[in-house]
Amino acid sequence: MSDKHHKAGHSVRDAFTSNLGMLAATLGSAVGLGNIWKFPSMTGTNGGASFLFVYLACTVVVGLPVMISEIMLGRTVKANAITTLRKLSPKGQPWGIVGISGVVAAFLILCFYTEVAGWVFAYIFKGISGSILTTDPTIASAAFADLISDPVQSIGWQWFVIIFVSIIITFGISKGIEKVTIKLMPILFLLLLVICGRSLTLPGAEKGLEFLFAPDFSKISGSVILMAMGLAFFKLSIGMGTMMTYGSYFKNSQNIPLTATRVVLADLLISLLAGIAIFPAVFAYGFDVSAGPSLLFITIPAVFASMPMGHLFAVLFFVLTAVAATGAMLSLFEVPVAYLCEARQMSRKAATLTTALLIMLLGAPAALSSSLTKDVKVFGMNFFDLFDFLSSNLCMPAGGLLICIFTGWVFGKDRFKAELSNHGLIKNEKVVDVLFFLIKYVSPLLVAIVMMNMLKVF
Ligand code: TRP
């Protein structure tokens, strides 16, 4: 029996066709630059294993319940994020705003995400030609500065990425997103394992493992907890309607809590593997683990240049990162595209084109923030940091908080239980009780504290 669903005036609504496809697409959204760029650099700068420990706690207590709620809300209505929230709102309550904030956040994230992804694609080619491979960190950082301070290259690589992702998006859900992520996820996993093998067999690798897995709890502080919570939101693609949009393509027979748990575990595994691929090598060659965001573009090439067969592994590493970023960008694109198609009656091609053009336009100031617009500061930040700040520190936590409140206090326990048990077909009452308690009381409280702190309320 097909789950596809007829909408007035539209032909059959596209959807994921298999359990594996749903898993691959959702995991593809979660796994991205967050795992390979943000996770290692933040773990590196925040004390290693103890940060990992806090991150794990945030994922279980907040990340998983919010992800499950979002997918569930999306599947209940089977529409884009804005329509979903509007339809579920009691009369006169403006919950649609949460969906709107999600669409805005998707644009903001895409503006800088496509730029970082552009650097990754550029590094594949520069890796092949060997121009970024040097063991000297000063030369490596000059090579990176060359790329980001050249307006033509910055914009060019960003557009390349936007066009690449747009092409996949125009093919739709089952023939585009699902087909591509089902192929990409195993490739990503395999490449990561190969690089882990290389990194672990380097002399002195144990130090890196110790850094990643032996916690020093004295390093946990308020700001570490806040950073970990923010990362959990970003990594799991929650708080802004991405999971709601993907949930709307889920089949009614899909076990949502189980799928979400698998996604969270697999996403965690991939982050850990990224850590295992990076830290032992960084320690083995005596580089600085706390390099921060430049870890990926300066330290990593230098680390690879230091090792036997490093040229090959460097290229593989950037291919892998590009693969991860692609799955994540597909999910970000789908949020506005789904909205434009369904609520603004655009064709999928027109919606994709509109989205792509808007990102090119809005993303240009971010792409140029190390060149032409580098002296333009808004609230003391360049455009790149501004978009990151507005989305990660404002839209996503606010969206996450409101989604918790909506699910816990408006949608309510009865419907929550009915939807997550597929109307009684799955026996998961106890688990769902715990999830509901988390989503109603615990998660919103934690997110509210994090948000106030991010906004420097205290
Ligand atoms: N989760 C992705 C990553 O780790 C990024 C991402 C995709 C995202 N969709 C999102 C982040 C929605 C926030 C919201 O790189």
GROMACS .gro file of C-alpha atoms and ligand atoms in nm:
model
  473
    1MET     CA    1   0.000   0.000   0.000
    2SER     CA    2   0.132   0.339  -0.091
    3ASP     CA    3   0.158   0.607   0.169
    4LYS     CA    4   0.163   0.878  -0.088
    5HIS     CA    5  -0.094   1.130  -0.021
    6HIS     CA    6  -0.316   1.333  -0.250
    7LYS     CA    7  -0.334   1.705  -0.203
    8ALA     CA    8  -0.592   1.927  -0.356
    9GLY     CA    9  -0.470   2.061  -0.686
   10HIS     CA   10  -0.145   1.864  -0.673
   11SER     CA   11  -0.056   1.528  -0.807
   12VAL     CA   12   0.074   1.261  -0.568
   13ARG     CA   13   0.304   1.410  -0.306
   14ASP     CA   14   0.657   1.278  -0.337
   15ALA     CA   15   0.795   1.087  -0.037
   16PHE     CA   16   1.071   0.851   0.072
   17THR     CA   17   1.005   0.504  -0.058
   18SER     CA   18   1.196   0.273   0.175
   19ASN     CA   19   1.298   0.243   0.539
   20LEU     CA   20   1.661   0.253   0.436
   21GLY     CA   21   1.597   0.564   0.227
   22MET     CA   22   1.437   0.744   0.521
   23LEU     CA   23   1.728   0.650   0.740
   24ALA     CA   24   1.990   0.750   0.481
   25ALA     CA   25   1.830   1.087   0.406
   26THR     CA   26   1.779   1.174   0.773
   27LEU     CA   27   2.129   1.064   0.860
   28GLY     CA   28   2.256   1.250   0.556
   29SER     CA   29   2.102   1.565   0.699
   30ALA     CA   30   2.252   1.514   1.042
   31VAL     CA   31   2.599   1.422   0.922
   32GLY     CA   32   2.780   1.716   0.771
   33LEU     CA   33   3.034   1.983   0.836
   34GLY     CA   34   2.904   1.969   1.193
   35ASN     CA   35   3.064   1.627   1.236
   36ILE     CA   36   3.383   1.679   1.045
   37TRP     CA   37   3.450   2.049   1.092
   38LYS     CA   38   3.268   2.174   1.405
   39PHE     CA   39   3.283   1.861   1.623
   40PRO     CA   40   3.660   1.798   1.610
   41SER     CA   41   3.750   2.166   1.631
   42MET     CA   42   3.517   2.227   1.925
   43THR     CA   43   3.629   1.907   2.098
   44GLY     CA   44   3.986   2.020   2.040
   45THR     CA   45   3.936   2.365   2.189
   46ASN     CA   46   3.708   2.258   2.478
   47GLY     CA   47   3.915   1.990   2.644
   48GLY     CA   48   3.856   1.667   2.452
   49ALA     CA   49   3.681   1.378   2.626
   50SER     CA   50   3.500   1.585   2.888
   51PHE     CA   51   3.339   1.793   2.611
   52LEU     CA   52   3.239   1.473   2.437
   53PHE     CA   53   3.075   1.353   2.756
   54VAL     CA   54   2.868   1.672   2.795
   55TYR     CA   55   2.779   1.663   2.428
   56LEU     CA   56   2.648   1.308   2.471
   57ALA     CA   57   2.430   1.413   2.760
   58CYS     CA   58   2.282   1.703   2.559
   59THR     CA   59   2.214   1.472   2.268
   60VAL     CA   60   2.020   1.223   2.479
   61VAL     CA   61   1.826   1.469   2.695
   62VAL     CA   62   1.747   1.735   2.436
   63GLY     CA   63   1.856   1.629   2.088
   64LEU     CA   64   1.675   1.298   2.057
   65PRO     CA   65   1.338   1.412   2.200
   66VAL     CA   66   1.334   1.725   1.981
   67MET     CA   67   1.427   1.527   1.670
   68ILE     CA   68   1.152   1.273   1.738
   69SER     CA   69   0.894   1.548   1.797
   70GLU     CA   70   0.987   1.730   1.479
   71ILE     CA   71   0.968   1.422   1.259
   72MET     CA   72   0.640   1.329   1.424
   73LEU     CA   73   0.482   1.674   1.368
   74GLY     CA   74   0.590   1.671   1.004
   75ARG     CA   75   0.451   1.324   0.941
   76THR     CA   76   0.122   1.407   1.111
   77VAL     CA   77   0.043   1.689   0.868
   78LYS     CA   78   0.255   1.581   0.568
   79ALA     CA   79   0.342   1.933   0.466
   80ASN     CA   80   0.628   2.183   0.480
   81ALA     CA   81   0.726   2.326   0.820
   82ILE     CA   82   0.519   2.644   0.801
   83THR     CA   83   0.199   2.473   0.687
   84THR     CA   84   0.253   2.193   0.941
   85LEU     CA   85   0.263   2.431   1.235
   86ARG     CA   86  -0.018   2.648   1.101
   87LYS     CA   87  -0.246   2.348   1.057
   88LEU     CA   88  -0.174   2.211   1.404
   89SER     CA   89  -0.217   2.546   1.581
   90PRO     CA   90  -0.532   2.601   1.780
   91LYS     CA   91  -0.738   2.888   1.637
   92GLY     CA   92  -0.578   3.227   1.683
   93GLN     CA   93  -0.237   3.100   1.799
   94PRO     CA   94   0.053   3.207   1.577
   95TRP     CA   95   0.269   2.889   1.583
   96GLY     CA   96   0.328   2.928   1.212
   97ILE     CA   97   0.592   3.182   1.308
   98VAL     CA   98   0.812   2.894   1.426
   99GLY     CA   99   0.798   2.753   1.075
  100ILE     CA  100   0.878   3.092   0.928
  101SER     CA  101   1.177   3.124   1.159
  102GLY     CA  102   1.284   2.782   1.032
  103VAL     CA  103   1.275   2.889   0.669
  104VAL     CA  104   1.468   3.206   0.755
  105ALA     CA  105   1.723   3.000   0.950
  106ALA     CA  106   1.765   2.762   0.657
  107PHE     CA  107   1.863   3.058   0.438
  108LEU     CA  108   2.098   3.200   0.699
  109ILE     CA  109   2.271   2.865   0.750
  110LEU     CA  110   2.296   2.804   0.377
  111CYS     CA  111   2.464   3.142   0.327
  112PHE     CA  112   2.771   3.038   0.523
  113TYR     CA  113   2.740   2.661   0.493
  114THR     CA  114   2.764   2.673   0.113
  115GLU     CA  115   3.076   2.884   0.151
  116VAL     CA  116   3.252   2.639   0.384
  117ALA     CA  117   3.137   2.356   0.158
  118GLY     CA  118   3.285   2.555  -0.133
  119TRP     CA  119   3.623   2.559   0.041
  120VAL     CA  120   3.595   2.183   0.088
  121PHE     CA  121   3.526   2.127  -0.284
  122ALA     CA  122   3.812   2.364  -0.368
  123TYR     CA  123   4.041   2.163  -0.141
  124ILE     CA  124   3.962   1.843  -0.330
  125PHE     CA  125   4.106   2.000  -0.644
  126LYS     CA  126   4.386   2.177  -0.466
  127GLY     CA  127   4.460   1.848  -0.290
  128ILE     CA  128   4.486   1.668  -0.624
  129SER     CA  129   4.721   1.933  -0.762
  130GLY     CA  130   4.911   1.921  -0.433
  131SER     CA  131   4.908   2.298  -0.386
  132ILE     CA  132   4.772   2.284  -0.030
  133LEU     CA  133   4.996   2.005   0.088
  134THR     CA  134   5.277   2.141   0.292
  135THR     CA  135   5.412   2.040   0.630
  136ASP     CA  136   5.475   2.401   0.718
  137PRO     CA  137   5.171   2.544   0.901
  138THR     CA  138   5.257   2.900   0.795
  139ILE     CA  139   5.251   2.807   0.427
  140ALA     CA  140   4.933   2.605   0.484
  141SER     CA  141   4.763   2.900   0.644
  142ALA     CA  142   4.879   3.131   0.365
  143ALA     CA  143   4.728   2.890   0.110
  144PHE     CA  144   4.398   2.900   0.297
  145ALA     CA  145   4.408   3.279   0.327
  146ASP     CA  146   4.470   3.298  -0.049
  147LEU     CA  147   4.151   3.108  -0.115
  148ILE     CA  148   3.921   3.293   0.121
  149SER     CA  149   4.053   3.639   0.043
  150ASP     CA  150   4.011   3.597  -0.332
  151PRO     CA  151   3.659   3.722  -0.416
  152VAL     CA  152   3.643   3.537  -0.747
  153GLN     CA  153   3.735   3.200  -0.596
  154SER     CA  154   3.511   3.252  -0.291
  155ILE     CA  155   3.202   3.332  -0.492
  156GLY     CA  156   3.289   3.084  -0.765
  157TRP     CA  157   3.315   2.786  -0.530
  158GLN     CA  158   3.002   2.889  -0.344
  159TRP     CA  159   2.804   2.905  -0.669
  160PHE     CA  160   2.946   2.573  -0.778
  161VAL     CA  161   2.812   2.416  -0.459
  162ILE     CA  162   2.473   2.588  -0.485
  163ILE     CA  163   2.427   2.472  -0.843
  164PHE     CA  164   2.540   2.118  -0.762
  165VAL     CA  165   2.292   2.085  -0.475
  166SER     CA  166   2.012   2.252  -0.673
  167ILE     CA  167   2.042   1.996  -0.950
  168ILE     CA  168   1.989   1.709  -0.705
  169ILE     CA  169   1.699   1.895  -0.539
  170THR     CA  170   1.510   1.939  -0.867
  171PHE     CA  171   1.488   1.561  -0.900
  172GLY     CA  172   1.266   1.557  -0.592
  173ILE     CA  173   1.251   1.343  -0.280
  174SER     CA  174   1.249   0.981  -0.396
  175LYS     CA  175   1.450   1.029  -0.717
  176GLY     CA  176   1.677   1.307  -0.586
  177ILE     CA  177   1.745   1.321  -0.214
  178GLU     CA  178   1.675   0.956  -0.133
  179LYS     CA  179   1.865   0.812  -0.427
  180VAL     CA  180   2.170   1.029  -0.370
  181THR     CA  181   2.194   0.991   0.009
  182ILE     CA  182   2.150   0.613  -0.010
  183LYS     CA  183   2.464   0.601  -0.226
  184LEU     CA  184   2.660   0.870  -0.044
  185MET     CA  185   2.625   0.744   0.312
  186PRO     CA  186   2.811   0.413   0.262
  187ILE     CA  187   3.085   0.594   0.065
  188LEU     CA  188   3.126   0.839   0.349
  189PHE     CA  189   3.147   0.562   0.606
  190LEU     CA  190   3.397   0.363   0.407
  191LEU     CA  191   3.627   0.658   0.339
  192LEU     CA  192   3.617   0.751   0.704
  193LEU     CA  193   3.718   0.399   0.807
  194VAL     CA  194   4.010   0.405   0.562
  195ILE     CA  195   4.137   0.734   0.702
  196CYS     CA  196   4.090   0.612   1.060
  197GLY     CA  197   4.303   0.310   0.970
  198ARG     CA  198   4.576   0.538   0.840
  199SER     CA  199   4.562   0.768   1.140
  200LEU     CA  200   4.560   0.489   1.400
  201THR     CA  201   4.864   0.317   1.254
  202LEU     CA  202   5.082   0.627   1.288
  203PRO     CA  203   5.341   0.613   1.564
  204GLY     CA  204   5.219   0.808   1.867
  205ALA     CA  205   4.851   0.767   1.779
  206GLU     CA  206   4.758   0.672   2.140
  207LYS     CA  207   4.790   1.030   2.256
  208GLY     CA  208   4.511   1.135   2.024
  209LEU     CA  209   4.286   0.856   2.147
  210GLU     CA  210   4.356   0.950   2.504
  211PHE     CA  211   4.262   1.310   2.430
  212LEU     CA  212   3.934   1.198   2.277
  213PHE     CA  213   3.834   0.929   2.525
  214ALA     CA  214   3.994   0.988   2.867
  215PRO     CA  215   3.787   1.263   3.028
  216ASP     CA  216   3.925   1.522   3.264
  217PHE     CA  217   3.603   1.638   3.431
  218SER     CA  218   3.768   1.944   3.577
  219LYS     CA  219   3.752   2.090   3.227
  220ILE     CA  220   3.371   2.107   3.227
  221SER     CA  221   3.246   2.459   3.276
  222GLY     CA  222   2.929   2.653   3.206
  223SER     CA  223   3.052   2.763   2.868
  224VAL     CA  224   3.149   2.406   2.774
  225ILE     CA  225   2.793   2.294   2.844
  226LEU     CA  226   2.654   2.578   2.633
  227MET     CA  227   2.882   2.505   2.342
  228ALA     CA  228   2.794   2.135   2.358
  229MET     CA  229   2.421   2.210   2.353
  230GLY     CA  230   2.457   2.443   2.054
  231LEU     CA  231   2.656   2.178   1.872
  232ALA     CA  232   2.392   1.914   1.948
  233PHE     CA  233   2.128   2.131   1.777
  234PHE     CA  234   2.344   2.201   1.476
  235LYS     CA  235   2.467   1.845   1.440
  236LEU     CA  236   2.124   1.689   1.458
  237SER     CA  237   1.967   1.949   1.223
  238ILE     CA  238   1.697   2.030   1.475
  239GLY     CA  239   1.518   2.343   1.588
  240MET     CA  240   1.431   2.486   1.249
  241GLY     CA  241   1.197   2.263   1.059
  242THR     CA  242   1.447   2.047   0.868
  243MET     CA  243   1.342   1.733   1.049
  244MET     CA  244   0.979   1.841   1.025
  245THR     CA  245   1.014   1.870   0.650
  246TYR     CA  246   1.185   1.531   0.621
  247GLY     CA  247   0.928   1.383   0.862
  248SER     CA  248   0.657   1.489   0.620
  249TYR     CA  249   0.807   1.245   0.368
  250PHE     CA  250   0.809   0.956   0.618
  251LYS     CA  251   0.569   0.666   0.577
  252ASN     CA  252   0.295   0.614   0.833
  253SER     CA  253   0.435   0.271   0.908
  254GLN     CA  254   0.782   0.401   1.000
  255ASN     CA  255   0.884   0.362   1.364
  256ILE     CA  256   0.990   0.720   1.436
  257PRO     CA  257   1.156   0.679   1.778
  258LEU     CA  258   1.357   0.386   1.649
  259THR     CA  259   1.466   0.564   1.329
  260ALA     CA  260   1.562   0.879   1.518
  261THR     CA  261   1.761   0.676   1.771
  262ARG     CA  262   1.948   0.505   1.489
  263VAL     CA  263   2.021   0.840   1.325
  264VAL     CA  264   2.151   0.986   1.650
  265LEU     CA  265   2.371   0.683   1.717
  266ALA     CA  266   2.507   0.669   1.364
  267ASP     CA  267   2.570   1.043   1.366
  268LEU     CA  268   2.760   1.003   1.690
  269LEU     CA  269   2.961   0.715   1.549
  270ILE     CA  270   3.058   0.927   1.249
  271SER     CA  271   3.163   1.216   1.471
  272LEU     CA  272   3.374   0.979   1.680
  273LEU     CA  273   3.530   0.831   1.369
  274ALA     CA  274   3.607   1.183   1.247
  275GLY     CA  275   3.776   1.243   1.583
  276ILE     CA  276   3.967   0.915   1.550
  277ALA     CA  277   4.070   1.009   1.197
  278ILE     CA  278   4.194   1.351   1.304
  279PHE     CA  279   4.329   1.357   1.660
  280PRO     CA  280   4.582   1.072   1.652
  281ALA     CA  281   4.732   1.221   1.335
  282VAL     CA  282   4.737   1.572   1.482
  283PHE     CA  283   4.915   1.446   1.794
  284ALA     CA  284   5.148   1.214   1.604
  285TYR     CA  285   5.286   1.509   1.409
  286GLY     CA  286   5.283   1.752   1.698
  287PHE     CA  287   5.025   1.998   1.570
  288ASP     CA  288   4.796   2.204   1.787
  289VAL     CA  289   4.460   2.037   1.858
  290SER     CA  290   4.301   2.361   1.968
  291ALA     CA  291   4.339   2.533   1.631
  292GLY     CA  292   3.960   2.585   1.614
  293PRO     CA  293   3.777   2.628   1.284
  294SER     CA  294   4.100   2.637   1.083
  295LEU     CA  295   4.174   2.281   1.200
  296LEU     CA  296   4.011   2.144   0.886
  297PHE     CA  297   4.177   2.372   0.633
  298ILE     CA  298   4.519   2.441   0.781
  299THR     CA  299   4.611   2.173   1.034
  300ILE     CA  300   4.463   1.879   0.842
  301PRO     CA  301   4.646   1.942   0.513
  302ALA     CA  302   4.969   1.987   0.707
  303VAL     CA  303   4.906   1.665   0.897
  304PHE     CA  304   4.841   1.474   0.576
  305ALA     CA  305   5.144   1.623   0.405
  306SER     CA  306   5.352   1.482   0.692
  307MET     CA  307   5.246   1.122   0.647
  308PRO     CA  308   5.333   0.851   0.397
  309MET     CA  309   5.075   0.844   0.114
  310GLY     CA  310   4.937   1.164   0.261
  311HIS     CA  311   4.853   1.308  -0.078
  312LEU     CA  312   4.601   1.036  -0.148
  313PHE     CA  313   4.454   1.047   0.203
  314ALA     CA  314   4.418   1.425   0.194
  315VAL     CA  315   4.215   1.407  -0.126
  316LEU     CA  316   4.003   1.122   0.017
  317PHE     CA  317   3.947   1.323   0.331
  318PHE     CA  318   3.812   1.625   0.145
  319VAL     CA  319   3.598   1.406  -0.081
  320LEU     CA  320   3.449   1.255   0.231
  321THR     CA  321   3.382   1.595   0.382
  322ALA     CA  322   3.220   1.715   0.059
  323VAL     CA  323   2.996   1.409   0.061
  324ALA     CA  324   2.889   1.481   0.419
  325ALA     CA  325   2.823   1.847   0.345
  326THR     CA  326   2.611   1.758   0.041
  327GLY     CA  327   2.361   1.547   0.238
  328ALA     CA  328   2.326   1.824   0.494
  329MET     CA  329   2.276   2.095   0.231
  330LEU     CA  330   2.007   1.890   0.058
  331SER     CA  331   1.806   1.893   0.380
  332LEU     CA  332   1.859   2.265   0.428
  333PHE     CA  333   1.749   2.341   0.071
  334GLU     CA  334   1.441   2.126   0.108
  335VAL     CA  335   1.296   2.349   0.385
  336PRO     CA  336   1.232   2.657   0.165
  337VAL     CA  337   1.176   2.453  -0.151
  338ALA     CA  338   0.897   2.248   0.012
  339TYR     CA  339   0.738   2.567   0.138
  340LEU     CA  340   0.754   2.745  -0.198
  341CYS     CA  341   0.611   2.443  -0.381
  342GLU     CA  342   0.325   2.376  -0.145
  343ALA     CA  343   0.225   2.711  -0.003
  344ARG     CA  344   0.321   2.932  -0.295
  345GLN     CA  345   0.219   2.687  -0.568
  346MET     CA  346   0.553   2.700  -0.747
  347SER     CA  347   0.683   2.414  -0.956
  348ARG     CA  348   0.975   2.230  -0.800
  349LYS     CA  349   1.211   2.375  -1.059
  350ALA     CA  350   1.095   2.733  -0.997
  351ALA     CA  351   1.114   2.684  -0.619
  352THR     CA  352   1.468   2.546  -0.644
  353LEU     CA  353   1.575   2.827  -0.874
  354THR     CA  354   1.428   3.091  -0.643
  355THR     CA  355   1.601   2.935  -0.342
  356ALA     CA  356   1.933   2.906  -0.524
  357LEU     CA  357   1.922   3.266  -0.646
  358LEU     CA  358   1.835   3.395  -0.300
  359ILE     CA  359   2.125   3.205  -0.147
  360MET     CA  360   2.362   3.337  -0.414
  361LEU     CA  361   2.244   3.688  -0.338
  362LEU     CA  362   2.237   3.667   0.042
  363GLY     CA  363   2.537   3.436   0.056
  364ALA     CA  364   2.764   3.667  -0.141
  365PRO     CA  365   2.833   3.903   0.152
  366ALA     CA  366   2.922   3.595   0.363
  367ALA     CA  367   3.145   3.454   0.090
  368LEU     CA  368   3.319   3.788   0.056
  369SER     CA  369   3.363   3.845   0.428
  370SER     CA  370   3.737   3.782   0.406
  371SER     CA  371   3.774   4.003   0.099
  372LEU     CA  372   3.545   4.278  -0.030
  373THR     CA  373   3.314   4.301   0.270
  374LYS     CA  374   3.576   4.231   0.534
  375ASP     CA  375   3.547   4.577   0.687
  376VAL     CA  376   3.169   4.575   0.705
  377LYS     CA  377   3.065   4.487   1.057
  378VAL     CA  378   2.712   4.433   1.184
  379PHE     CA  379   2.694   4.407   1.566
  380GLY     CA  380   3.072   4.377   1.555
  381MET     CA  381   3.064   4.070   1.329
  382ASN     CA  382   3.137   4.019   0.961
  383PHE     CA  383   2.855   3.870   0.753
  384PHE     CA  384   2.985   3.514   0.777
  385ASP     CA  385   2.988   3.522   1.157
  386LEU     CA  386   2.664   3.719   1.167
  387PHE     CA  387   2.472   3.453   0.971
  388ASP     CA  388   2.624   3.181   1.188
  389PHE     CA  389   2.535   3.371   1.503
  390LEU     CA  390   2.179   3.457   1.400
  391SER     CA  391   2.099   3.102   1.295
  392SER     CA  392   2.286   2.899   1.560
  393ASN     CA  393   2.235   3.130   1.854
  394LEU     CA  394   1.899   3.278   1.782
  395CYS     CA  395   1.674   3.097   1.533
  396MET     CA  396   1.770   2.738   1.617
  397PRO     CA  397   1.752   2.746   1.997
  398ALA     CA  398   1.439   2.964   1.984
  399GLY     CA  399   1.286   2.727   1.729
  400GLY     CA  400   1.387   2.426   1.940
  401LEU     CA  401   1.240   2.578   2.252
  402LEU     CA  402   0.912   2.663   2.080
  403ILE     CA  403   0.890   2.318   1.924
  404CYS     CA  404   0.928   2.163   2.273
  405ILE     CA  405   0.659   2.391   2.414
  406PHE     CA  406   0.431   2.329   2.119
  407THR     CA  407   0.467   1.951   2.139
  408GLY     CA  408   0.447   1.929   2.517
  409TRP     CA  409   0.180   2.185   2.592
  410VAL     CA  410  -0.026   2.233   2.275
  411PHE     CA  411  -0.005   1.912   2.072
  412GLY     CA  412  -0.042   1.715   2.392
  413LYS     CA  413   0.032   1.372   2.529
  414ASP     CA  414  -0.255   1.177   2.375
  415ARG     CA  415  -0.175   1.268   2.018
  416PHE     CA  416   0.201   1.236   2.089
  417LYS     CA  417   0.148   0.878   2.207
  418ALA     CA  418  -0.089   0.794   1.923
  419GLU     CA  419   0.147   0.923   1.655
  420LEU     CA  420   0.463   0.767   1.796
  421SER     CA  421   0.302   0.426   1.845
  422ASN     CA  422   0.158   0.448   1.492
  423HIS     CA  423  -0.187   0.444   1.652
  424GLY     CA  424  -0.124   0.148   1.876
  425LEU     CA  425   0.066  -0.069   1.628
  426ILE     CA  426   0.399  -0.033   1.810
  427LYS     CA  427   0.417  -0.117   2.178
  428ASN     CA  428   0.641   0.160   2.308
  429GLU     CA  429   0.429   0.322   2.578
  430LYS     CA  430   0.701   0.343   2.843
  431VAL     CA  431   0.960   0.492   2.613
  432VAL     CA  432   0.710   0.743   2.480
  433ASP     CA  433   0.614   0.842   2.836
  434VAL     CA  434   0.976   0.923   2.912
  435LEU     CA  435   1.014   1.113   2.584
  436PHE     CA  436   0.706   1.318   2.657
  437PHE     CA  437   0.830   1.409   3.002
  438LEU     CA  438   1.159   1.522   2.852
  439ILE     CA  439   0.996   1.726   2.578
  440LYS     CA  440   0.742   1.890   2.808
  441TYR     CA  441   0.965   1.983   3.101
  442VAL     CA  442   1.334   1.900   3.074
  443SER     CA  443   1.435   1.995   2.720
  444PRO     CA  444   1.262   2.337   2.712
  445LEU     CA  445   1.413   2.433   3.045
  446LEU     CA  446   1.764   2.339   2.937
  447VAL     CA  447   1.730   2.512   2.601
  448ALA     CA  448   1.595   2.826   2.767
  449ILE     CA  449   1.896   2.839   2.999
  450VAL     CA  450   2.136   2.789   2.710
  451MET     CA  451   1.966   3.056   2.506
  452MET     CA  452   1.970   3.316   2.776
  453ASN     CA  453   2.334   3.249   2.821
  454MET     CA  454   2.410   3.275   2.452
  455LEU     CA  455   2.235   3.609   2.445
  456LYS     CA  456   2.442   3.705   2.746
  457VAL     CA  457   2.141   3.751   2.974
  458PHE     CA  458   2.363   3.616   3.249
  459TRP     N1  459   2.351   1.880   1.070
  459TRP     C1  460   2.432   1.931   0.964
  459TRP     C2  461   2.578   1.921   1.004
  459TRP     O1  462   2.613   1.859   1.099
  459TRP     C3  463   2.399   2.071   0.928
  459TRP     C4  464   2.256   2.090   0.905
  459TRP     C5  465   2.179   2.033   0.809
  459TRP     C6  466   2.172   2.168   0.981
  459TRP     N2  467   2.050   2.071   0.825
  459TRP     C7  468   2.043   2.153   0.929
  459TRP     C8  469   2.197   2.246   1.091
  459TRP     C9  470   1.938   2.217   0.990
  459TRP    C10  471   2.090   2.310   1.148
  459TRP    C11  472   1.964   2.294   1.100
  459TRP     O2  473   2.662   1.974   0.937
   0.00000   0.00000   0.00000
